[in-house]
PDB file of C-alpha atoms and ligand atoms in Angstrom:
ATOM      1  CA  UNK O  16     -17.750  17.692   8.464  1.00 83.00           C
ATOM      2  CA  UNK O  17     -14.674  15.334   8.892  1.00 92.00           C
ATOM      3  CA  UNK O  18     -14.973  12.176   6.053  1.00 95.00           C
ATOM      4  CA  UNK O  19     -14.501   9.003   6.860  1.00 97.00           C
ATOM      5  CA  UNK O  20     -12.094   7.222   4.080  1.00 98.00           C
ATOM      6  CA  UNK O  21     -10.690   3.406   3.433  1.00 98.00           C
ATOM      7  CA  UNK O  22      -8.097   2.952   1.269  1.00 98.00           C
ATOM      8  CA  UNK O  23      -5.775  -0.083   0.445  1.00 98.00           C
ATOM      9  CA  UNK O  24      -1.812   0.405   0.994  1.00 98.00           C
ATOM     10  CA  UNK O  25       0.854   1.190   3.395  1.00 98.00           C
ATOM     11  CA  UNK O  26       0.405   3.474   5.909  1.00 98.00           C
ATOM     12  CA  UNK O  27       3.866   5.374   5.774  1.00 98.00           C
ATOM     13  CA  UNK O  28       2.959   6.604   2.198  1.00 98.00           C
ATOM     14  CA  UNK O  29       0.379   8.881   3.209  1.00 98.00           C
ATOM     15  CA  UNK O  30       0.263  12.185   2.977  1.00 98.00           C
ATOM     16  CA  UNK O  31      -1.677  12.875   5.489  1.00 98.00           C
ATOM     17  CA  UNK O  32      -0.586  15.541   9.062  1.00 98.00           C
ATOM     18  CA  UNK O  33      -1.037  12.387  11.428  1.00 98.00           C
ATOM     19  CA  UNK O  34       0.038   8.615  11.196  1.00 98.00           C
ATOM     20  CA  UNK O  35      -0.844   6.753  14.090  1.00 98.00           C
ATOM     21  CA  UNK O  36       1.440   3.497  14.503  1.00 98.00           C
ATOM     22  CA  UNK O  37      -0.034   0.497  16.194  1.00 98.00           C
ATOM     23  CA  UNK O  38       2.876   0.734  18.835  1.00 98.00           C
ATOM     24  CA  UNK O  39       4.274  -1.737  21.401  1.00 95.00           C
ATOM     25  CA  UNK O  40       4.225  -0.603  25.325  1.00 97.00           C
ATOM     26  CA  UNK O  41       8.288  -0.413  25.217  1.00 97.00           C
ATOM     27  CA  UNK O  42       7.767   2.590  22.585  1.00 96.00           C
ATOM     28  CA  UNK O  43      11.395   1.164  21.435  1.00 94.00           C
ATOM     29  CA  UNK O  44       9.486  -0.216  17.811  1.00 88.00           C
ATOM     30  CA  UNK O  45       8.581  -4.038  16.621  1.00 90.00           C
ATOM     31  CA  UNK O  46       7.430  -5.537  13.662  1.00 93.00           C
ATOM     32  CA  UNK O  47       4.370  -4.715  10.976  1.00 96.00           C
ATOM     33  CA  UNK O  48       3.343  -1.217  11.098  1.00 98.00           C
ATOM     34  CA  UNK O  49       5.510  -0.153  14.022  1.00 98.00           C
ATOM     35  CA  UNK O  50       8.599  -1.451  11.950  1.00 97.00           C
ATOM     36  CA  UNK O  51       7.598   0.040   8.835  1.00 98.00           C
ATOM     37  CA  UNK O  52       7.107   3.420  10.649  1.00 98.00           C
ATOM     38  CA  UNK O  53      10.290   3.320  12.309  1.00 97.00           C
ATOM     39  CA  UNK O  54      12.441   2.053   9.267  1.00 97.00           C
ATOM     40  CA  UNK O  55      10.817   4.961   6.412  1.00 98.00           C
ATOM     41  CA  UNK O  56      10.621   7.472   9.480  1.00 98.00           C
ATOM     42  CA  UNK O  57      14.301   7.788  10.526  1.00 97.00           C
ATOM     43  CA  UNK O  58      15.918   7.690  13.388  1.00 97.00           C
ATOM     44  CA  UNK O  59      14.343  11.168  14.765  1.00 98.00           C
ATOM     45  CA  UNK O  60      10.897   8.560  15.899  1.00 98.00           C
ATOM     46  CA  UNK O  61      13.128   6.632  17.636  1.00 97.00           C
ATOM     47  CA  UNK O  62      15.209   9.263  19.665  1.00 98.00           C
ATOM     48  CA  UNK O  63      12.224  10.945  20.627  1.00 98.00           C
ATOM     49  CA  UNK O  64      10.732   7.628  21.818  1.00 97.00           C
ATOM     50  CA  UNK O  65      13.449   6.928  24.212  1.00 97.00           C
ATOM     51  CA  UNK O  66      13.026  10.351  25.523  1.00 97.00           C
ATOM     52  CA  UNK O  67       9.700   9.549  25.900  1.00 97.00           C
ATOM     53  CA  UNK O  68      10.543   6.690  28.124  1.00 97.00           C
ATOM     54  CA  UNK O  69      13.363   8.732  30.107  1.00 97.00           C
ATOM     55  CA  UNK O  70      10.548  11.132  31.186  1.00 95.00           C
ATOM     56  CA  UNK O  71       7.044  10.829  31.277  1.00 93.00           C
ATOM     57  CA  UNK O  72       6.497   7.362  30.044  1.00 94.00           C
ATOM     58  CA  UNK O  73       9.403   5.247  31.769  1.00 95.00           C
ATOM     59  CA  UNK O  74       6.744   2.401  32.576  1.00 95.00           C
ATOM     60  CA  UNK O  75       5.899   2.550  28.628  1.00 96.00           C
ATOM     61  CA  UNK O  76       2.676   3.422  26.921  1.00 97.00           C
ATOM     62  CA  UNK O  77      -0.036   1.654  28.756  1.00 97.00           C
ATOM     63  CA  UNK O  78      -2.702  -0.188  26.163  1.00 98.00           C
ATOM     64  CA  UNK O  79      -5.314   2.101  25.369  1.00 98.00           C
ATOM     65  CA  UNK O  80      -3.247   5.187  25.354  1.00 98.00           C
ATOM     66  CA  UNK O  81      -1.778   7.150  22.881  1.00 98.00           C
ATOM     67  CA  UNK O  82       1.242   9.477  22.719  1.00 98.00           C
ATOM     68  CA  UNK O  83       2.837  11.959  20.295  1.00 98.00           C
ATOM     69  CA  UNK O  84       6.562  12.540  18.051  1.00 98.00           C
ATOM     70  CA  UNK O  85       7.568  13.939  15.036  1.00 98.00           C
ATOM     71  CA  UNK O  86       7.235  12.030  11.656  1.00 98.00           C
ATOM     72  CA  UNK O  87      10.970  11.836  10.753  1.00 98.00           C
ATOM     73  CA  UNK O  88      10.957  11.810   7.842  1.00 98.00           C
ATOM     74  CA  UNK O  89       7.866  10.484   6.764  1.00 98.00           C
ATOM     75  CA  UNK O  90       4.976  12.944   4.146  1.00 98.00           C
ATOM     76  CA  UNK O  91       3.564  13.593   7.671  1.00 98.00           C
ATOM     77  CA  UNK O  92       4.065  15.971  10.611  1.00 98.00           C
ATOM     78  CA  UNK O  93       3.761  13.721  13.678  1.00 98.00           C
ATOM     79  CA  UNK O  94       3.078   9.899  14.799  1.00 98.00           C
ATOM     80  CA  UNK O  95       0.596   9.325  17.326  1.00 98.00           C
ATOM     81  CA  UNK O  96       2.043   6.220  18.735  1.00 98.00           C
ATOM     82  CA  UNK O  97      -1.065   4.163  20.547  1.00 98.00           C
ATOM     83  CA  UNK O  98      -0.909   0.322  21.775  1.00 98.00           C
ATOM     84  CA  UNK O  99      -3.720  -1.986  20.901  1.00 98.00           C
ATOM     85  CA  UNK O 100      -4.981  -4.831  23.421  1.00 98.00           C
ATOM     86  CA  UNK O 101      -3.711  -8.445  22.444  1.00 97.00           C
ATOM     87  CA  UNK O 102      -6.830 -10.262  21.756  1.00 98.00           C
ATOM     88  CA  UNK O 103      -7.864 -12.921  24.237  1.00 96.00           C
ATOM     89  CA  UNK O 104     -10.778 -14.546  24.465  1.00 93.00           C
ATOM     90  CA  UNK O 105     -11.303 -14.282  27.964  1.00 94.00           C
ATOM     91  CA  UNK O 106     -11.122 -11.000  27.891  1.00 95.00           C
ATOM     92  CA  UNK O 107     -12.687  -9.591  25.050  1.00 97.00           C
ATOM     93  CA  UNK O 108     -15.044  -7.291  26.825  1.00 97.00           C
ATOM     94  CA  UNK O 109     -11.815  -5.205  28.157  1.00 97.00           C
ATOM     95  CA  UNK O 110     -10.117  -5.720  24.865  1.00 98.00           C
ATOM     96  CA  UNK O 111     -12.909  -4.135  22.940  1.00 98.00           C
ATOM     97  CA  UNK O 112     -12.908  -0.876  25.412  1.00 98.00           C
ATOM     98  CA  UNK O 113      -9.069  -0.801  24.931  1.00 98.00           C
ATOM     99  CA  UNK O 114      -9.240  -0.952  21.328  1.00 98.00           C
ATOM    100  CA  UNK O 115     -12.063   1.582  21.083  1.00 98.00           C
ATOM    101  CA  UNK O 116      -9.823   3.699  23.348  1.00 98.00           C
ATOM    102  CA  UNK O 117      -6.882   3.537  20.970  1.00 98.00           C
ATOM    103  CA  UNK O 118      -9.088   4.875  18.062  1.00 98.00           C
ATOM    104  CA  UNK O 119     -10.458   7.796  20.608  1.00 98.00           C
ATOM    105  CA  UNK O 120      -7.178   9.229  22.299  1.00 98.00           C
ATOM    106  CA  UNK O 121      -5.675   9.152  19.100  1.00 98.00           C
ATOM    107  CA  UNK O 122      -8.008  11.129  17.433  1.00 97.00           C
ATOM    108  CA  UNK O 123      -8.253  13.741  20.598  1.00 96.00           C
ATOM    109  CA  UNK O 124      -4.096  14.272  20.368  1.00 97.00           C
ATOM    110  CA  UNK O 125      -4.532  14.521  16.606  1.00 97.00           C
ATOM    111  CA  UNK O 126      -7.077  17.241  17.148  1.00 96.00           C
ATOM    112  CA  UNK O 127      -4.901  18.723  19.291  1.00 96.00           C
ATOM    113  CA  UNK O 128      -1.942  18.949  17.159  1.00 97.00           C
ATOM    114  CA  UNK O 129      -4.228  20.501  14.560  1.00 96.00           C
ATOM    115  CA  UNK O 130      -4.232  17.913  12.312  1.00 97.00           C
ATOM    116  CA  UNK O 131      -6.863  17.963   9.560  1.00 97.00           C
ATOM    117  CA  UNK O 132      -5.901  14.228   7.928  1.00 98.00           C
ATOM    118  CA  UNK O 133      -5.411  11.295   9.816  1.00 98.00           C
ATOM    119  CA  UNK O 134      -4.570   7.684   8.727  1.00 98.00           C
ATOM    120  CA  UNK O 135      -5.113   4.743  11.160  1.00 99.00           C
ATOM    121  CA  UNK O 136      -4.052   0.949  10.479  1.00 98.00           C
ATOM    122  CA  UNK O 137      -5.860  -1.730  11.556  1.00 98.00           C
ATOM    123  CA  UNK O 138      -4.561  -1.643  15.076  1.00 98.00           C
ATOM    124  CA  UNK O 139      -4.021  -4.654  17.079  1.00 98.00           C
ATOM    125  CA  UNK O 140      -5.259  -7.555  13.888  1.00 98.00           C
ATOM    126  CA  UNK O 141      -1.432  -8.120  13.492  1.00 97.00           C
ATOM    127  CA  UNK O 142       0.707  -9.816  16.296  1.00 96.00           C
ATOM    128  CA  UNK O 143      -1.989  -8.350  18.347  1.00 97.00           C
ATOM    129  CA  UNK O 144      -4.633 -11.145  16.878  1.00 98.00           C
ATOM    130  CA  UNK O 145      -7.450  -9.341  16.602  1.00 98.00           C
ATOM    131  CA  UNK O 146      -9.611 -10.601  14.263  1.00 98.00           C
ATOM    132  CA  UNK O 147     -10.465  -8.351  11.496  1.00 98.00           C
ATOM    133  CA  UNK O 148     -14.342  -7.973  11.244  1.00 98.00           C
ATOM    134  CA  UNK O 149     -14.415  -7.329  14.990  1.00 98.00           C
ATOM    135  CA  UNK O 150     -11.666  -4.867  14.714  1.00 98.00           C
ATOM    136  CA  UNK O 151     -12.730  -3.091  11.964  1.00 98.00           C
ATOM    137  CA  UNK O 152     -16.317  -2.701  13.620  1.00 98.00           C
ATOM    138  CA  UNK O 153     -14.751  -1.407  16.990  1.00 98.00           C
ATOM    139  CA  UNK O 154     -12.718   1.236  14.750  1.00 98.00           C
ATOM    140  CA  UNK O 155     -15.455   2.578  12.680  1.00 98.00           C
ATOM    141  CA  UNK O 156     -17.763   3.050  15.224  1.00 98.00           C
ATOM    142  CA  UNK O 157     -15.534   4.438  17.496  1.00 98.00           C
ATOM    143  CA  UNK O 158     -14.346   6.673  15.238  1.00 97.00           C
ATOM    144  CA  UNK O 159     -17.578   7.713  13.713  1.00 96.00           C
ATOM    145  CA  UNK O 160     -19.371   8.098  16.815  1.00 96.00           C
ATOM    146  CA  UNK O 161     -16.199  10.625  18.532  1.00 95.00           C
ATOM    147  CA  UNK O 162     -16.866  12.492  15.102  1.00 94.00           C
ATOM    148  CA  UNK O 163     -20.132  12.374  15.884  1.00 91.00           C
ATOM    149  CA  UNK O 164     -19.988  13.841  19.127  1.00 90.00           C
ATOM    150  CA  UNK O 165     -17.504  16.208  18.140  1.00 82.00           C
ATOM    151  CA  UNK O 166     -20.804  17.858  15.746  1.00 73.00           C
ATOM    152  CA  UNK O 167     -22.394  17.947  18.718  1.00 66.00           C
ATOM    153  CA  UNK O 168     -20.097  20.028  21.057  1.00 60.00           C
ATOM    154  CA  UNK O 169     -17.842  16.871  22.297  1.00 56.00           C
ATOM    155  CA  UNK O 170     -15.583  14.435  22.029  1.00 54.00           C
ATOM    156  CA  UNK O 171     -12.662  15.513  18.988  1.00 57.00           C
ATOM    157  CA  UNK O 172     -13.294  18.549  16.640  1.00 56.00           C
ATOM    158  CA  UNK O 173     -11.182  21.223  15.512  1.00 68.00           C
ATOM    159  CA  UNK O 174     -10.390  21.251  11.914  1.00 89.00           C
ATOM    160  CA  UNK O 175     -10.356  17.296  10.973  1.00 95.00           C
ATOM    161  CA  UNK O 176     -10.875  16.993   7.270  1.00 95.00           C
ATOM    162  CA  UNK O 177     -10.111  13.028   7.082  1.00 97.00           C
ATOM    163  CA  UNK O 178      -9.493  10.128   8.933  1.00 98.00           C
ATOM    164  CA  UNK O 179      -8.311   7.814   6.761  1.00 98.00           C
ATOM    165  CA  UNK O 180      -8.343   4.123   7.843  1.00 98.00           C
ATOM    166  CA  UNK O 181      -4.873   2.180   5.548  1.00 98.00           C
ATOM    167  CA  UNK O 182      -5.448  -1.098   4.949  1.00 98.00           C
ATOM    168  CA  UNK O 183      -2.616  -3.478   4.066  1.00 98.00           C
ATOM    169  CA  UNK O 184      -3.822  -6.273   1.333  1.00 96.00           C
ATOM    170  CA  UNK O 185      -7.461  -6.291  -0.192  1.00 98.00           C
ATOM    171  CA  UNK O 186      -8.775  -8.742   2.284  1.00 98.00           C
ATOM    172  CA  UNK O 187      -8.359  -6.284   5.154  1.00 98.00           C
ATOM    173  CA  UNK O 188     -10.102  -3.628   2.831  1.00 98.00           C
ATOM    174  CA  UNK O 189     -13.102  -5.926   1.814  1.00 98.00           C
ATOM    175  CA  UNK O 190     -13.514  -6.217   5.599  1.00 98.00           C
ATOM    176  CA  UNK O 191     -13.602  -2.814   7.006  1.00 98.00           C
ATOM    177  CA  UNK O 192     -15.868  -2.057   3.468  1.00 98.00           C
ATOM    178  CA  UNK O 193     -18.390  -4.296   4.074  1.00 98.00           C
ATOM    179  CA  UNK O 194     -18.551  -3.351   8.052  1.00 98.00           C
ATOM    180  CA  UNK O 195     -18.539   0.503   6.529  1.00 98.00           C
ATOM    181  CA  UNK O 196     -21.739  -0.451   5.092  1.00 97.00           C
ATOM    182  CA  UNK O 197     -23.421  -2.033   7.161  1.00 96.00           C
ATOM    183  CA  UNK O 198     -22.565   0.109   9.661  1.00 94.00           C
ATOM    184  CA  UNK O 199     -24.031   3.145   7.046  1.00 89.00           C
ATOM    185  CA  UNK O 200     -27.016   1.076   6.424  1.00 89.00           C
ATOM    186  CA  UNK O 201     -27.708   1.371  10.272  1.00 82.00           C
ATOM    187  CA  UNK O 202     -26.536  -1.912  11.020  1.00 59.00           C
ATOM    188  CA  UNK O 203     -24.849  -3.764  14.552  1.00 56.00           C
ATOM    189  CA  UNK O 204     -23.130  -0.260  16.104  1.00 54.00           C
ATOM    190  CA  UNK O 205     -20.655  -2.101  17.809  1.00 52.00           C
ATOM    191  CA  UNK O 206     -19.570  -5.590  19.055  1.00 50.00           C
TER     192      UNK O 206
HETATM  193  P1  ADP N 310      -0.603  -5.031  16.221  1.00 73.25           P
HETATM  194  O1  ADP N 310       0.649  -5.379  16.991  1.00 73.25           O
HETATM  195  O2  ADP N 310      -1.381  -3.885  16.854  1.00 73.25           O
HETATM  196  O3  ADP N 310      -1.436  -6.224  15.904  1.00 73.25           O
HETATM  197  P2  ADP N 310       0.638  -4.937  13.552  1.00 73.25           P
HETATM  198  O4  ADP N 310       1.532  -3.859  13.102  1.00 73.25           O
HETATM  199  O5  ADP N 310       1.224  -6.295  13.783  1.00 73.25           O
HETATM  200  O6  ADP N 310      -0.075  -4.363  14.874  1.00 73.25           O
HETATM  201  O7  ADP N 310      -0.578  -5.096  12.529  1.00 73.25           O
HETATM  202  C1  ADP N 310      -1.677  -4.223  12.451  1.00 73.25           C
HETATM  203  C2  ADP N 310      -2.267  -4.275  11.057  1.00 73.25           C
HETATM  204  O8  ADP N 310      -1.488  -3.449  10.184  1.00 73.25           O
HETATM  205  C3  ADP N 310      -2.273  -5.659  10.408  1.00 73.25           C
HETATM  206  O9  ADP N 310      -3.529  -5.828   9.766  1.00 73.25           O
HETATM  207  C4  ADP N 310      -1.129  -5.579   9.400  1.00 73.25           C
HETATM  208  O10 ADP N 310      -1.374  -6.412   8.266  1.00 73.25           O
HETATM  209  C5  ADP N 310      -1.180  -4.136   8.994  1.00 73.25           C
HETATM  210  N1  ADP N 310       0.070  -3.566   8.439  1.00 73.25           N
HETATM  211  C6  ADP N 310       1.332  -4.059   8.484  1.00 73.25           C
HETATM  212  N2  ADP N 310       2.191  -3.219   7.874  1.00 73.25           N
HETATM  213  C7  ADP N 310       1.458  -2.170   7.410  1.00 73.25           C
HETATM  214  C8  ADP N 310       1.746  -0.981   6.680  1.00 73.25           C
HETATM  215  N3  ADP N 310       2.992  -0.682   6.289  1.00 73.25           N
HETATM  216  N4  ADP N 310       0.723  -0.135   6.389  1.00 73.25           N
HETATM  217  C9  ADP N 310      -0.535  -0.389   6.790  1.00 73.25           C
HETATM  218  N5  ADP N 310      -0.887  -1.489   7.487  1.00 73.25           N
HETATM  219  C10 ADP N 310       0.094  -2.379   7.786  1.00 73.25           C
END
């Protein structure tokens, strides 16, 4: 049975087999988590990014999809690089499949790569704009229902242990712990 945990603090101290950064489509890095990644990672993130982009991905990452390298030198083994929708209101419907698709290929690669920890940021409530109650909602259910189905014969298995959801500043964590909650107390499933 794979736990859902929240914790407070940066995502690039983790211990954990699998960071996911809340990528840009270039790959190439940017600011918040994708800069922090980049900047305690190394140099090895980017090189295998831009080999990324010489090959298979020369269009970059499309939103919604996710795609793996090494850690660098981060306390992990690989970066599952995913990019988040920018939030728009006229287009929130879309947005809110996108962003539940981040959570869900991520978590199928990390099962892949035989990860048993995970840690996910808040993707896309940065430059993205994504508020956070919405976000947080979309990640937790996403996440526990692919777990979910994973118990049942679908979705991600293998041998997940955590997935650990980083939150950066106690607001964001008061968020995604009250939407924990009332998502355990059977509350709204989704958005
Ligand atoms: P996006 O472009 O998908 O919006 P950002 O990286 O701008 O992604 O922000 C995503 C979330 O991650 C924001 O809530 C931001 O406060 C948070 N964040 C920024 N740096 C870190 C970090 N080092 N560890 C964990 N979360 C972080």
């Amino acid at each position: 049975m794979t736990q859902i945990t929240l914790v407070q603090g940066d995502i690039t101290a983790q211990h954990v087999d699998v960071v996911v950064n809340a990528a840009n489509s270039s790959l190439l890095g940017g600011g918040g988590v994708d800069g922090a990644i980049h900047r305690a990672g190394g140099p090895r993130i980017l090189a295998e990014c831009r080999a990324l982009r010489a090959s298979h991905y020369g269009g970059g990452l499309k939103e919604g999809q996710a795609v793996a390298t090494t850690a660098g030198d981060l306390p992990a083994e690989h970066v599952v690089h995913t990019v988040g929708p920018v939030y728009r209101d006229e287009s929130v419907e879309r947005g809110t499949e996108l962003l539940a698709s981040c959570y869900r290929q991520s978590l199928r690669l990390a099962v892949e790569l035989g990860a048993r920890s995970v840690a996910f940021p808040a993707i896309s409530t940065g430059v993205f704009g994504w508020p956070m109650e919405s976000a947080a909602r979309i990640a937790l259910s996403t996440v526990r229902a692919e777990l979910a189905a994973a118990g049942s014969g679908g979705g991600a298995d293998g041998g997940l242990v955590e997935v650990r959801f980083v939150l950066f500043g106690s607001e964001a964590y008061g968020v995604f712990e009250g939407v924990w909650r009332e998502l355990a107390e059977g509350g709204p499933a989704a958005d």
